[in-house]
PDB file of C-alpha atoms in Angstrom:
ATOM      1  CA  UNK A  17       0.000   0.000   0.000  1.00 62.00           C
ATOM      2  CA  UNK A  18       2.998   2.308   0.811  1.00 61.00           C
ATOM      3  CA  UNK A  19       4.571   1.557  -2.728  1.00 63.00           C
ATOM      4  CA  UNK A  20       1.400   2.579  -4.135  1.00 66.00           C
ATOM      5  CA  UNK A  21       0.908   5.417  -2.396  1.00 62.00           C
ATOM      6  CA  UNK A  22       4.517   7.037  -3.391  1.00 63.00           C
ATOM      7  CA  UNK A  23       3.948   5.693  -6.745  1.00 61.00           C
ATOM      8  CA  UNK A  24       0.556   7.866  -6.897  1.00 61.00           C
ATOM      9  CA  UNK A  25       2.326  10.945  -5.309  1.00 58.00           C
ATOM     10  CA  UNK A  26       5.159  10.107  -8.294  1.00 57.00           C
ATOM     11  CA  UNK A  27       2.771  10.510 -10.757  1.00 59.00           C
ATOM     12  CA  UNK A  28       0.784  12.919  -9.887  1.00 57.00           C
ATOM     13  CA  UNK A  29       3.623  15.417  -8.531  1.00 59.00           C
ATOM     14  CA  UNK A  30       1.174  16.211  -5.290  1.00 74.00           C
ATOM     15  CA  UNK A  31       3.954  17.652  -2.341  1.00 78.00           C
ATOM     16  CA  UNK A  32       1.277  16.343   0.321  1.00 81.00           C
ATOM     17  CA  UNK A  33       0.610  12.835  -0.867  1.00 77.00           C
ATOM     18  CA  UNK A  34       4.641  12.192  -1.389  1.00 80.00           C
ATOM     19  CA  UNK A  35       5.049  13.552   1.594  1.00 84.00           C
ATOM     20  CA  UNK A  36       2.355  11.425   3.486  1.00 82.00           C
ATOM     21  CA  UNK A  37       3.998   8.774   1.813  1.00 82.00           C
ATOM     22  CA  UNK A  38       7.477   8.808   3.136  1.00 86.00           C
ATOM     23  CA  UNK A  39       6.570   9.914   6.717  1.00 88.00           C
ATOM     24  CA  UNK A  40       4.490   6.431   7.177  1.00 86.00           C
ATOM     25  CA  UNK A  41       7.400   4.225   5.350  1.00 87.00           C
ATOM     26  CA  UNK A  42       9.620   6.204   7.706  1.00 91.00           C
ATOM     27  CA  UNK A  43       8.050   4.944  10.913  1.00 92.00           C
ATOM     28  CA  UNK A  44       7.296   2.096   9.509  1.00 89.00           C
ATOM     29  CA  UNK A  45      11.583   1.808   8.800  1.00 91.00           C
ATOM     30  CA  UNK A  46      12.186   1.891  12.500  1.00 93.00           C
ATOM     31  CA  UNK A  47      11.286  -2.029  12.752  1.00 93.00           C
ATOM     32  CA  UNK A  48      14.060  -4.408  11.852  1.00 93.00           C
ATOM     33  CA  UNK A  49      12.193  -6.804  10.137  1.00 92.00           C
ATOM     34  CA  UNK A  50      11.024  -4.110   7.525  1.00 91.00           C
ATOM     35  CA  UNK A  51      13.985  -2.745   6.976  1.00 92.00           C
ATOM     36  CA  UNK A  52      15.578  -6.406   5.831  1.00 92.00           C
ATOM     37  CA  UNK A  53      12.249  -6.406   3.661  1.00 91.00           C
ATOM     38  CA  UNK A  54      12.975  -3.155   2.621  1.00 90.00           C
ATOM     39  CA  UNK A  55      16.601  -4.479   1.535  1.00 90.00           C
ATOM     40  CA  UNK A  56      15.777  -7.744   0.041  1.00 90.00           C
ATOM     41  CA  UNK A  57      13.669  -5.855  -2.928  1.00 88.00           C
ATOM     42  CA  UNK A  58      16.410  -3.470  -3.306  1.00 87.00           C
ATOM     43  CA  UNK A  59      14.443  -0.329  -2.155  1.00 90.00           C
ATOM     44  CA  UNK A  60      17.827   1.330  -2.038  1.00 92.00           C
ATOM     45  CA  UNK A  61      17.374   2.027  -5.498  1.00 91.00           C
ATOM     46  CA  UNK A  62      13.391   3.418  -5.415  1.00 89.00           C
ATOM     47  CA  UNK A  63      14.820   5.990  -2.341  1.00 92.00           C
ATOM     48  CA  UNK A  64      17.573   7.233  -4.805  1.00 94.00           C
ATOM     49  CA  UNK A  65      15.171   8.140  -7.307  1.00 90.00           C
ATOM     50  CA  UNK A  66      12.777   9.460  -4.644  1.00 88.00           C
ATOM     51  CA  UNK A  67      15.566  11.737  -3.881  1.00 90.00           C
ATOM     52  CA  UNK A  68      17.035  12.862  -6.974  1.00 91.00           C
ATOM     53  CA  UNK A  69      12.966  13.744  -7.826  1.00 86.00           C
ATOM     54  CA  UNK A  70      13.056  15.282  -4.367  1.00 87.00           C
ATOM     55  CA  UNK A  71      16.149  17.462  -5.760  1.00 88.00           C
ATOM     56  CA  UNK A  72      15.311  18.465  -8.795  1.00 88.00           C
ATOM     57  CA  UNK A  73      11.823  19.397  -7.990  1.00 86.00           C
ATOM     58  CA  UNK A  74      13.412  21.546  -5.041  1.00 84.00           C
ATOM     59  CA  UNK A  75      15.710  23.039  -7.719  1.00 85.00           C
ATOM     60  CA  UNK A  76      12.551  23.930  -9.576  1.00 86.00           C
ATOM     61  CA  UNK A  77      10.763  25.357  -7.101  1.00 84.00           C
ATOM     62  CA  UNK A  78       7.955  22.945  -7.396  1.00 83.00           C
ATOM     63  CA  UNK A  79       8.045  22.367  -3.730  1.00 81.00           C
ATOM     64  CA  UNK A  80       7.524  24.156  -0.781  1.00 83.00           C
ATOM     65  CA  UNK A  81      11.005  24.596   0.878  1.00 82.00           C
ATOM     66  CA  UNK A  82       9.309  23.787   4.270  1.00 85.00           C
ATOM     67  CA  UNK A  83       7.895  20.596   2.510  1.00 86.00           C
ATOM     68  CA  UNK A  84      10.515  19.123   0.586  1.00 86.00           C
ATOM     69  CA  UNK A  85      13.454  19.415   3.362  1.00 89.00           C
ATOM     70  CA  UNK A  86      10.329  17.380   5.083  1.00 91.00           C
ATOM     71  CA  UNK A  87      10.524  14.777   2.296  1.00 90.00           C
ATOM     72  CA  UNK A  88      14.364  14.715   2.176  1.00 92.00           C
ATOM     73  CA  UNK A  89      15.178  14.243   5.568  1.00 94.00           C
ATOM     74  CA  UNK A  90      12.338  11.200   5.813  1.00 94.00           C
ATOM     75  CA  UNK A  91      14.502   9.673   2.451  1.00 94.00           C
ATOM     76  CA  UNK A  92      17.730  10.667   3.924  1.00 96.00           C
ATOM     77  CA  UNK A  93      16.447   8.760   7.313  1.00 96.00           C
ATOM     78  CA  UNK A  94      15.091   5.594   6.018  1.00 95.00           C
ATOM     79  CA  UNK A  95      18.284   5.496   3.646  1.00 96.00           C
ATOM     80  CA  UNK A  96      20.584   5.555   6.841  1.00 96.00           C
ATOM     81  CA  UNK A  97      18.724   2.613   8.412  1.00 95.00           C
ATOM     82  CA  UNK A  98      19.123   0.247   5.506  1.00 95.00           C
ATOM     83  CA  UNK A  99      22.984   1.620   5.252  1.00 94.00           C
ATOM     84  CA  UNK A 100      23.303   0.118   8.277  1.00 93.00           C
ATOM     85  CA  UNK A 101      22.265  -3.315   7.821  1.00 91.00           C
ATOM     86  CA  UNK A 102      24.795  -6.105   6.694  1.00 87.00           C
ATOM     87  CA  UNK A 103      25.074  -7.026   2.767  1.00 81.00           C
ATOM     88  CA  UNK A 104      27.404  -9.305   0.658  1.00 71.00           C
ATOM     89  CA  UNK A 105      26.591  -6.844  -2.040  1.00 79.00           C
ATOM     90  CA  UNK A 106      27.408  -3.549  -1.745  1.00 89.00           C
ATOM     91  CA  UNK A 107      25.987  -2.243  -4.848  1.00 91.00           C
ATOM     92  CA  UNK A 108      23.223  -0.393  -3.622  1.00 92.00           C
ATOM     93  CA  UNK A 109      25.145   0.799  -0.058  1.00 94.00           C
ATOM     94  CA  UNK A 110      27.589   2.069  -2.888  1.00 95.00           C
ATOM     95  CA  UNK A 111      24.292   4.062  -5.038  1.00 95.00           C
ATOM     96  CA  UNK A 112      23.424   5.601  -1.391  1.00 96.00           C
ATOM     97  CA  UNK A 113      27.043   6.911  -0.528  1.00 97.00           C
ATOM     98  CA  UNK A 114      27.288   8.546  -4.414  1.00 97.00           C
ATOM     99  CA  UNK A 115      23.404   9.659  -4.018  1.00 96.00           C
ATOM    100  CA  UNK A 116      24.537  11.279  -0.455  1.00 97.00           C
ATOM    101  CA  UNK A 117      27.913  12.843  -2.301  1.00 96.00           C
ATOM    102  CA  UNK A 118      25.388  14.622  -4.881  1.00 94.00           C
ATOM    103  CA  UNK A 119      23.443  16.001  -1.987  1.00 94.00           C
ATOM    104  CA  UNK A 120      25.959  18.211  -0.447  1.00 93.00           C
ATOM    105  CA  UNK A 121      25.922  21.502  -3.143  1.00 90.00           C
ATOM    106  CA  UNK A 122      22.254  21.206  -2.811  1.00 85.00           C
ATOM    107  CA  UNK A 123      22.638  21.374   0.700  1.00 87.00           C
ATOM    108  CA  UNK A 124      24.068  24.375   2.855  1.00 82.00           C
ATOM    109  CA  UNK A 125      25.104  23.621   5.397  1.00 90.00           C
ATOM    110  CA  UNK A 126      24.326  19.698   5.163  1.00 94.00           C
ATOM    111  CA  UNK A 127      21.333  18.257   6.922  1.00 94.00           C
ATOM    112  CA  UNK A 128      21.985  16.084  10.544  1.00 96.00           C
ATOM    113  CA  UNK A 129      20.021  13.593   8.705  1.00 96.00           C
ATOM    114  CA  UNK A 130      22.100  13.899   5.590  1.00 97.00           C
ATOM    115  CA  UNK A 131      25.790  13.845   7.814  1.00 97.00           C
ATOM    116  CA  UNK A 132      24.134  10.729   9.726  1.00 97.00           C
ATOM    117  CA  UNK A 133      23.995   8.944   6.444  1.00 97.00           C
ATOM    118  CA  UNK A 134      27.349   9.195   5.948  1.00 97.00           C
ATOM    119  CA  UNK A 135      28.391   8.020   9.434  1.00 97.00           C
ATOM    120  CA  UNK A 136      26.383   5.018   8.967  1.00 96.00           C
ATOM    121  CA  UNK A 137      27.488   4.142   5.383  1.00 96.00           C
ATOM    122  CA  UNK A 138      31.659   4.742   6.759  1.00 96.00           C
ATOM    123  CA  UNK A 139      31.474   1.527   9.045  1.00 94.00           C
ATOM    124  CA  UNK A 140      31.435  -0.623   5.581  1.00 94.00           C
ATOM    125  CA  UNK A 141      34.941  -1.195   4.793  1.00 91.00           C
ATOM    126  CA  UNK A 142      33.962  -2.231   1.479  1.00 92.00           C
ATOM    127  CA  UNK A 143      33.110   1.202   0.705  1.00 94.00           C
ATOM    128  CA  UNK A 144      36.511   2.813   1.458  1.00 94.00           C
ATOM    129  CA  UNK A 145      37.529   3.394  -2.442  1.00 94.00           C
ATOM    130  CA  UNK A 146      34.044   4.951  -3.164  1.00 95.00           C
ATOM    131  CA  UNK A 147      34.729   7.102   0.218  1.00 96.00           C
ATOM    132  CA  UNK A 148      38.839   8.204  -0.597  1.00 94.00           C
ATOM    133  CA  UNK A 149      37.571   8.791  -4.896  1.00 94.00           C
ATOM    134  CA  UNK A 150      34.003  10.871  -4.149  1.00 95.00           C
ATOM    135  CA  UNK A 151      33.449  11.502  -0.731  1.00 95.00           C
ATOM    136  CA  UNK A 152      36.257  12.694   0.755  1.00 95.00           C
ATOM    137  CA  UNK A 153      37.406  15.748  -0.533  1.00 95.00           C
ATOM    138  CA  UNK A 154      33.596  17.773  -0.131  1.00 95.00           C
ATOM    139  CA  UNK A 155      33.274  15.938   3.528  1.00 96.00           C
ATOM    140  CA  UNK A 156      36.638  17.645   4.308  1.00 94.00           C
ATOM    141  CA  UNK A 157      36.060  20.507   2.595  1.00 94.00           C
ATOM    142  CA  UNK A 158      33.052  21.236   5.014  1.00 95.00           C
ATOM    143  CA  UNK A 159      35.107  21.001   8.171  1.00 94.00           C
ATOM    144  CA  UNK A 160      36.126  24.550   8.633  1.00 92.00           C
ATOM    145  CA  UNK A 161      32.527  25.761   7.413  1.00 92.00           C
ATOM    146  CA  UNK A 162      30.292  23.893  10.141  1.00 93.00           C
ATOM    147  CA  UNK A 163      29.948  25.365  13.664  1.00 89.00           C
ATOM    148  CA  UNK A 164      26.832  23.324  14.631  1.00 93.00           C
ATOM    149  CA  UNK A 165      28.641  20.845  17.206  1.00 93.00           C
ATOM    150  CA  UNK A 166      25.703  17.875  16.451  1.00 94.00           C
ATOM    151  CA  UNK A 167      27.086  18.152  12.783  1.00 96.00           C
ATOM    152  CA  UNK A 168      30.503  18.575  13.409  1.00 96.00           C
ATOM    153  CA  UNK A 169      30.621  15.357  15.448  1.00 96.00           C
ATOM    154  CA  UNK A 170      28.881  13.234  12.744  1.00 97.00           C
ATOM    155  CA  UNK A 171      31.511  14.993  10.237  1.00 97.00           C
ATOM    156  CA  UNK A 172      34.140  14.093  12.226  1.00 97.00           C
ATOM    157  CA  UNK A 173      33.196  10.507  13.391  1.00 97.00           C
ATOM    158  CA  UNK A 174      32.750  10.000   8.918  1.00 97.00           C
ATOM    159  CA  UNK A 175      36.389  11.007   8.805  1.00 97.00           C
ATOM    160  CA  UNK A 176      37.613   8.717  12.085  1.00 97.00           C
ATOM    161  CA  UNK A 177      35.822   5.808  10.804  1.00 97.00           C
ATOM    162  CA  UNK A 178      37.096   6.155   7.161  1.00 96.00           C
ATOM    163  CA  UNK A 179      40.687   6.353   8.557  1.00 95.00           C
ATOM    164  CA  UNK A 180      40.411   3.624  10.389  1.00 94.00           C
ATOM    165  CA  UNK A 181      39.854   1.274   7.116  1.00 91.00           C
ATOM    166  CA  UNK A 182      43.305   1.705   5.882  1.00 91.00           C
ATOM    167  CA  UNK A 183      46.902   2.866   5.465  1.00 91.00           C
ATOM    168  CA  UNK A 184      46.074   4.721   2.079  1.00 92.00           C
ATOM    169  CA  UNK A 185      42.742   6.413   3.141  1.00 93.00           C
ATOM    170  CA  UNK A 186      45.117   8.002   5.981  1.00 94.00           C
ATOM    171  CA  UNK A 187      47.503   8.874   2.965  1.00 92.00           C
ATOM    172  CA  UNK A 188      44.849  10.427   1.084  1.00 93.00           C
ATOM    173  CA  UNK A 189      43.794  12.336   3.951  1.00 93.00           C
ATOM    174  CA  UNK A 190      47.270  14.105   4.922  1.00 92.00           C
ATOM    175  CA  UNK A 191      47.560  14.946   0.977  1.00 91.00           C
ATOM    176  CA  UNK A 192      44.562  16.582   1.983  1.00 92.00           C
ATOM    177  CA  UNK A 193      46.485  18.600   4.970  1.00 91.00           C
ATOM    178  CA  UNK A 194      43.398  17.340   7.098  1.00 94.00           C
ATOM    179  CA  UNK A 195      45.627  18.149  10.354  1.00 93.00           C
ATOM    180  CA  UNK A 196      45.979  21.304   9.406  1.00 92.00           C
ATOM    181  CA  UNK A 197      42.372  21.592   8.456  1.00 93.00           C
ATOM    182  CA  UNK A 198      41.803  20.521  12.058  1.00 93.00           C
ATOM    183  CA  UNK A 199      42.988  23.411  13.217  1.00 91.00           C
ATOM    184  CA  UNK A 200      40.576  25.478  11.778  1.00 89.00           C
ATOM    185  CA  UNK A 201      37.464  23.707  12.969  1.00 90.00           C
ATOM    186  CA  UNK A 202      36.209  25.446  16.127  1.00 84.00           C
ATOM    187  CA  UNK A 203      35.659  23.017  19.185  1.00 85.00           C
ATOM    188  CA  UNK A 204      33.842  23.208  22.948  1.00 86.00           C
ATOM    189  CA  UNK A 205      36.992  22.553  25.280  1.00 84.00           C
ATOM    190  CA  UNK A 206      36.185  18.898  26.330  1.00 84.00           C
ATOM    191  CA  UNK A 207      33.305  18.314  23.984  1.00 89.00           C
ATOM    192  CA  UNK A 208      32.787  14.982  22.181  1.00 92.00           C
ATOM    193  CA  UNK A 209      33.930  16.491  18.974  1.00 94.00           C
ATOM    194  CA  UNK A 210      37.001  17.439  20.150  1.00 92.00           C
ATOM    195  CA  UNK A 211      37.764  13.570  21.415  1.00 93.00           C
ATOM    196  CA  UNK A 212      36.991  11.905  18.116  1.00 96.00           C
ATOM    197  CA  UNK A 213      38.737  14.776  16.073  1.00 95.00           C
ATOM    198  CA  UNK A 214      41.698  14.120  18.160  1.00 95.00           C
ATOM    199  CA  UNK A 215      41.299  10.032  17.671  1.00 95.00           C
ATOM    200  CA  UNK A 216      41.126  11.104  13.621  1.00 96.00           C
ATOM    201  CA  UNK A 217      44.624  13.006  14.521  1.00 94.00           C
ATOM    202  CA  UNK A 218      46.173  10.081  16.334  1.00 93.00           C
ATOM    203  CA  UNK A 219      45.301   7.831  13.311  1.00 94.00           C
ATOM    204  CA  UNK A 220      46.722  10.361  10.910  1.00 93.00           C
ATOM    205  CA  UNK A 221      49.957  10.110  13.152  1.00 91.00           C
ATOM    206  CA  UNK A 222      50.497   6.332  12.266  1.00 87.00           C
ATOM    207  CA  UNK A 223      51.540   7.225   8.306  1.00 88.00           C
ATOM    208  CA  UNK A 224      55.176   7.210   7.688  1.00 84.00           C
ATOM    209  CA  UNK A 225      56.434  10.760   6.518  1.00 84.00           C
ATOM    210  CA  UNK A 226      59.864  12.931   5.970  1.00 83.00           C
ATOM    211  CA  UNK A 227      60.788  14.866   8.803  1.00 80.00           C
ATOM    212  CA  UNK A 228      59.789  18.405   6.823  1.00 80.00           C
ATOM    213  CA  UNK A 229      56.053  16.916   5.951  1.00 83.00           C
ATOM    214  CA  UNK A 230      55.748  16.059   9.661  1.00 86.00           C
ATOM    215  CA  UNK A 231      57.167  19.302  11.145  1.00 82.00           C
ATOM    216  CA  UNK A 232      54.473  20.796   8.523  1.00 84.00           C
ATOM    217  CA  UNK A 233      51.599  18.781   9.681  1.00 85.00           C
ATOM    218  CA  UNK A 234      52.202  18.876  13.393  1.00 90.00           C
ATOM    219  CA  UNK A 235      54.012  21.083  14.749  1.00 88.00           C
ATOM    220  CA  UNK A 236      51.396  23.416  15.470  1.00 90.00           C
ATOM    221  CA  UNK A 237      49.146  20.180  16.941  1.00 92.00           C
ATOM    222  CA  UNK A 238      52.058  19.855  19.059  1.00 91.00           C
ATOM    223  CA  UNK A 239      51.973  23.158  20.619  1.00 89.00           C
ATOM    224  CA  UNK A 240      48.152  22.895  20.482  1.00 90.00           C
ATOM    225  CA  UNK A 241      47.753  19.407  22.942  1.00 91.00           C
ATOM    226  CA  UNK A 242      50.495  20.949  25.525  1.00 88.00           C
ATOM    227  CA  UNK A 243      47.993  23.811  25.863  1.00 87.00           C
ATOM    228  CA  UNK A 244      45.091  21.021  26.171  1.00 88.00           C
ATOM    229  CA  UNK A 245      46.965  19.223  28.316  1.00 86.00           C
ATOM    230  CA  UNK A 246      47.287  22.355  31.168  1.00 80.00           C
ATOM    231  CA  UNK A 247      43.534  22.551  31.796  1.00 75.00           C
ATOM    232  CA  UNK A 248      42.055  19.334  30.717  1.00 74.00           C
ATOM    233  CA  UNK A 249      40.709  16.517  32.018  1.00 82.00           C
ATOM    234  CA  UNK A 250      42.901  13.158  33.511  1.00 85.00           C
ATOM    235  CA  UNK A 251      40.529  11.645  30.592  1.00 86.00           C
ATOM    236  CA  UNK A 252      41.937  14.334  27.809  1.00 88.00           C
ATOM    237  CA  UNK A 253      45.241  14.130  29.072  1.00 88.00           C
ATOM    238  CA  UNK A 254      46.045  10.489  28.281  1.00 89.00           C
ATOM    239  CA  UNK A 255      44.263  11.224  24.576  1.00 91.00           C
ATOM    240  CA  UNK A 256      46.276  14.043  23.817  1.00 91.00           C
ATOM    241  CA  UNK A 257      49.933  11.997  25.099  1.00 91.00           C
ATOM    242  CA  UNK A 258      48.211   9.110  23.008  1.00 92.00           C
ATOM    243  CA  UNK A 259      48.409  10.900  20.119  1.00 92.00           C
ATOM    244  CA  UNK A 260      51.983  12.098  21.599  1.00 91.00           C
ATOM    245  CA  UNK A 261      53.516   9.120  21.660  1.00 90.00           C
ATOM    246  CA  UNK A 262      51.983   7.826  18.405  1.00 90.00           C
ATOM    247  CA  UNK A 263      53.854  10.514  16.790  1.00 89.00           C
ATOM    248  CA  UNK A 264      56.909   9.503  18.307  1.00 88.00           C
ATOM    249  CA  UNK A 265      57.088   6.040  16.712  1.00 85.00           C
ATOM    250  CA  UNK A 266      58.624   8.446  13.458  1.00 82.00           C
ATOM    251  CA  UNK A 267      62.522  10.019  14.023  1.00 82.00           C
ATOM    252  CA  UNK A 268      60.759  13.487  12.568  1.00 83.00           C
ATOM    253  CA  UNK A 269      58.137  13.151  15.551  1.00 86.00           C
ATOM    254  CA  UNK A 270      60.346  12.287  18.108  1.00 87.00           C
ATOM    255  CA  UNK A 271      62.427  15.387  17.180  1.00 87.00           C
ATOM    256  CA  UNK A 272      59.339  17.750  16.891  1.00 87.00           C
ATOM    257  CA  UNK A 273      57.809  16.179  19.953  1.00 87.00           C
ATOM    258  CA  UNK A 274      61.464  16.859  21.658  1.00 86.00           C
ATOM    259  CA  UNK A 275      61.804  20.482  20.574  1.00 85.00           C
ATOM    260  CA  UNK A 276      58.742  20.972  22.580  1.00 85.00           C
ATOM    261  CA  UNK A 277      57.904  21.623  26.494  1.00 84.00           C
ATOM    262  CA  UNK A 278      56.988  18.070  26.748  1.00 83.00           C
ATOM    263  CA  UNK A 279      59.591  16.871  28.994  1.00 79.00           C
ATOM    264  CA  UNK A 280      59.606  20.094  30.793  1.00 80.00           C
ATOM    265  CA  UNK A 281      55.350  19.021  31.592  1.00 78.00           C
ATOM    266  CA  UNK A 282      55.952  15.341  32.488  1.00 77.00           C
ATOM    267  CA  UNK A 283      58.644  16.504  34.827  1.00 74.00           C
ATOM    268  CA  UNK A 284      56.261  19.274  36.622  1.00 73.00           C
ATOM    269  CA  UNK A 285      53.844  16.473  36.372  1.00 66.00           C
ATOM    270  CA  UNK A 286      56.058  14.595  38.555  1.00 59.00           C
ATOM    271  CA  UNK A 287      57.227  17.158  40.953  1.00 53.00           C
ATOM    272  CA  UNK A 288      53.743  17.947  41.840  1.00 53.00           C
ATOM    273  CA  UNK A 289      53.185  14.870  43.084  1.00 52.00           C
ATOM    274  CA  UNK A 290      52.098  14.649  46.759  1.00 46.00           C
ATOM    275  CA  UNK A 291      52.343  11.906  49.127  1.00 41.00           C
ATOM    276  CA  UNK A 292      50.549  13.131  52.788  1.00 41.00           C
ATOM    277  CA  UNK A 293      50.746  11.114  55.551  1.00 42.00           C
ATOM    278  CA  UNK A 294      47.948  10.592  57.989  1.00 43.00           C
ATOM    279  CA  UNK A 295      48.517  10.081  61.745  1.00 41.00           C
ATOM    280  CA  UNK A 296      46.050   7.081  61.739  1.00 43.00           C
ATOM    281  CA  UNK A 297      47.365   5.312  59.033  1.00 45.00           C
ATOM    282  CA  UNK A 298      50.014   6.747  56.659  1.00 46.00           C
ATOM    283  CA  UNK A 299      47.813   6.999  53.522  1.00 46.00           C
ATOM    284  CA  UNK A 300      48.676   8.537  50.225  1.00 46.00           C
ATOM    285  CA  UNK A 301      46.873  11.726  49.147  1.00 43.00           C
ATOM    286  CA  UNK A 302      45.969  11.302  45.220  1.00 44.00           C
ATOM    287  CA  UNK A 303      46.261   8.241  42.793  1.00 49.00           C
ATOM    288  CA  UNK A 304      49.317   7.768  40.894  1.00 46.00           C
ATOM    289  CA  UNK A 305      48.546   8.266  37.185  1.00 46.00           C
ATOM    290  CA  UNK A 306      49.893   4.846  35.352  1.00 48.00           C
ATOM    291  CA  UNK A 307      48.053   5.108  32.626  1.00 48.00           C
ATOM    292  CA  UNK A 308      49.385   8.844  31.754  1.00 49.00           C
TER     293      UNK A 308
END
């Protein structure tokens, strides 16, 4: 009955019966069992066109603006649920991510529904060329450009998971000075975002370099986490030597990690270390930080 309906609402171009349409196959999207339906008659494919209509109509100005962000955000959603779900195939996971790459001129600044589709489709491994050859220049691109934190952190977490896959999607992503990017991108001290964008920095620091490209990627991080590191959390701390440390494992990172205060911090660290003694017991004052 759904298929008719958006059928019907295809046909006859009517904004309210297209819309009716995908908000009931949207709720009805939230159960499991109808999304692996959904799946097994390739419906990827039907919410493509859906969308591209969507677009083009938008572009046309033969829908509301109110009521066709409506409609694409109920595609974009019900798209993101069947990205989700496991497939020997990729095909059609691989005609959402390119569907979802188109999307981004048309939208400014992206859609949370739009950026959530993108998280969800970046835990396929499968779809890491499709990512590094279409997706990831524009996804980076927007980086500097967002200050919504909600969209920021679903930008972000796109990038982590994508770096995760492999050695060349890091490679692609320094060509792409993404830690320098990084620096741009505006941040709540001790926010979420700021703990997955540095997690995407301490994979980035894994990728053999020369000592000049590292100096020219990190130097300025380096100065950057010592800061973080005075008036952050215990939590934040360890991250920020994490990603310390995994520079280190290069000769051009242990020499730009040495030219800094580092070793000046661990060893005020160290000195301001108490140990107080109780008269009823001798007890220490403060835990001893082994995981720092």
């Amino acid at each position: 009955q759904v298929e008719e309906l958006i059928f019907q609402g295809k046909e006859s171009g009517e904004e309210e019966v297209v819309k009716l349409a995908v908000s009931v196959l949207e709720v009805l999207s939230m159960e499991r069992d109808v999304q692996e339906r959904m799946a097994s008659r390739g419906w990827e494919e039907e919410l493509v066109a859906i969308g591209r209509s969507v677009r083009k109509r938008r572009e046309g100005q033969q829908l509301s603006e109110e009521g066709g962000q409506d409609i694409s955000n109920c595609v974009l959603t019900i798209m993101g649920r069947l990205a989700t779900l496991p497939s020997a195939d990729m095909t059609n996971k691989k005609s959402l991510l390119l569907f979802a790459v188109g999307e981004l001129p048309a939208q400014s600044p992206p859609s949370s529904s739009l950026l959530d589709l993108f998280v969800r489709l970046s835990i396929h491994a499968e779809l890491e060329e499709v990512f590094l050859q279409e997706a990831i220049v524009p996804l980076a691109s927007l980086l500097p450009l967002l200050s919504d934190q909600l969209l920021l952190h679903k930008l972000l977490t796109t990038l982590l998971n994508v770096s995760a896959s492999s050695e060349e999607a890091r490679r692609r992503m320094l060509r792409l000075e993404l830690p320098n990017t990084l620096l741009q991108v505006s941040l709540r001290e001790g926010s979420e975002e700021e703990r997955v964008s540095l997690l995407l920095l301490k994979n980035l620091t894994l990728v053999e370099m020369e000592e000049e490209e590292i100096s020219s990627c990190y130097k300025e991080w380096v100065e950057r986490l010592l800061t973080m590191m005075s008036r952050r959390s215990k939590e934040r701390i360890v991250l920020c030597l994490k990603v310390l440390g995994s520079l280190t494992t290069t000769r051009g990172g242990r020499r730009l990690v040495l030219q800094s205060e580092l070793v000046s911090w661990l060893t005020a660290r160290e000195d301001r270390r108490t140990v107080g003694k109780e008269r009823n017991g001798e007890k220490e004052e403060g835990r001893k930080e082994e995981e720092e």
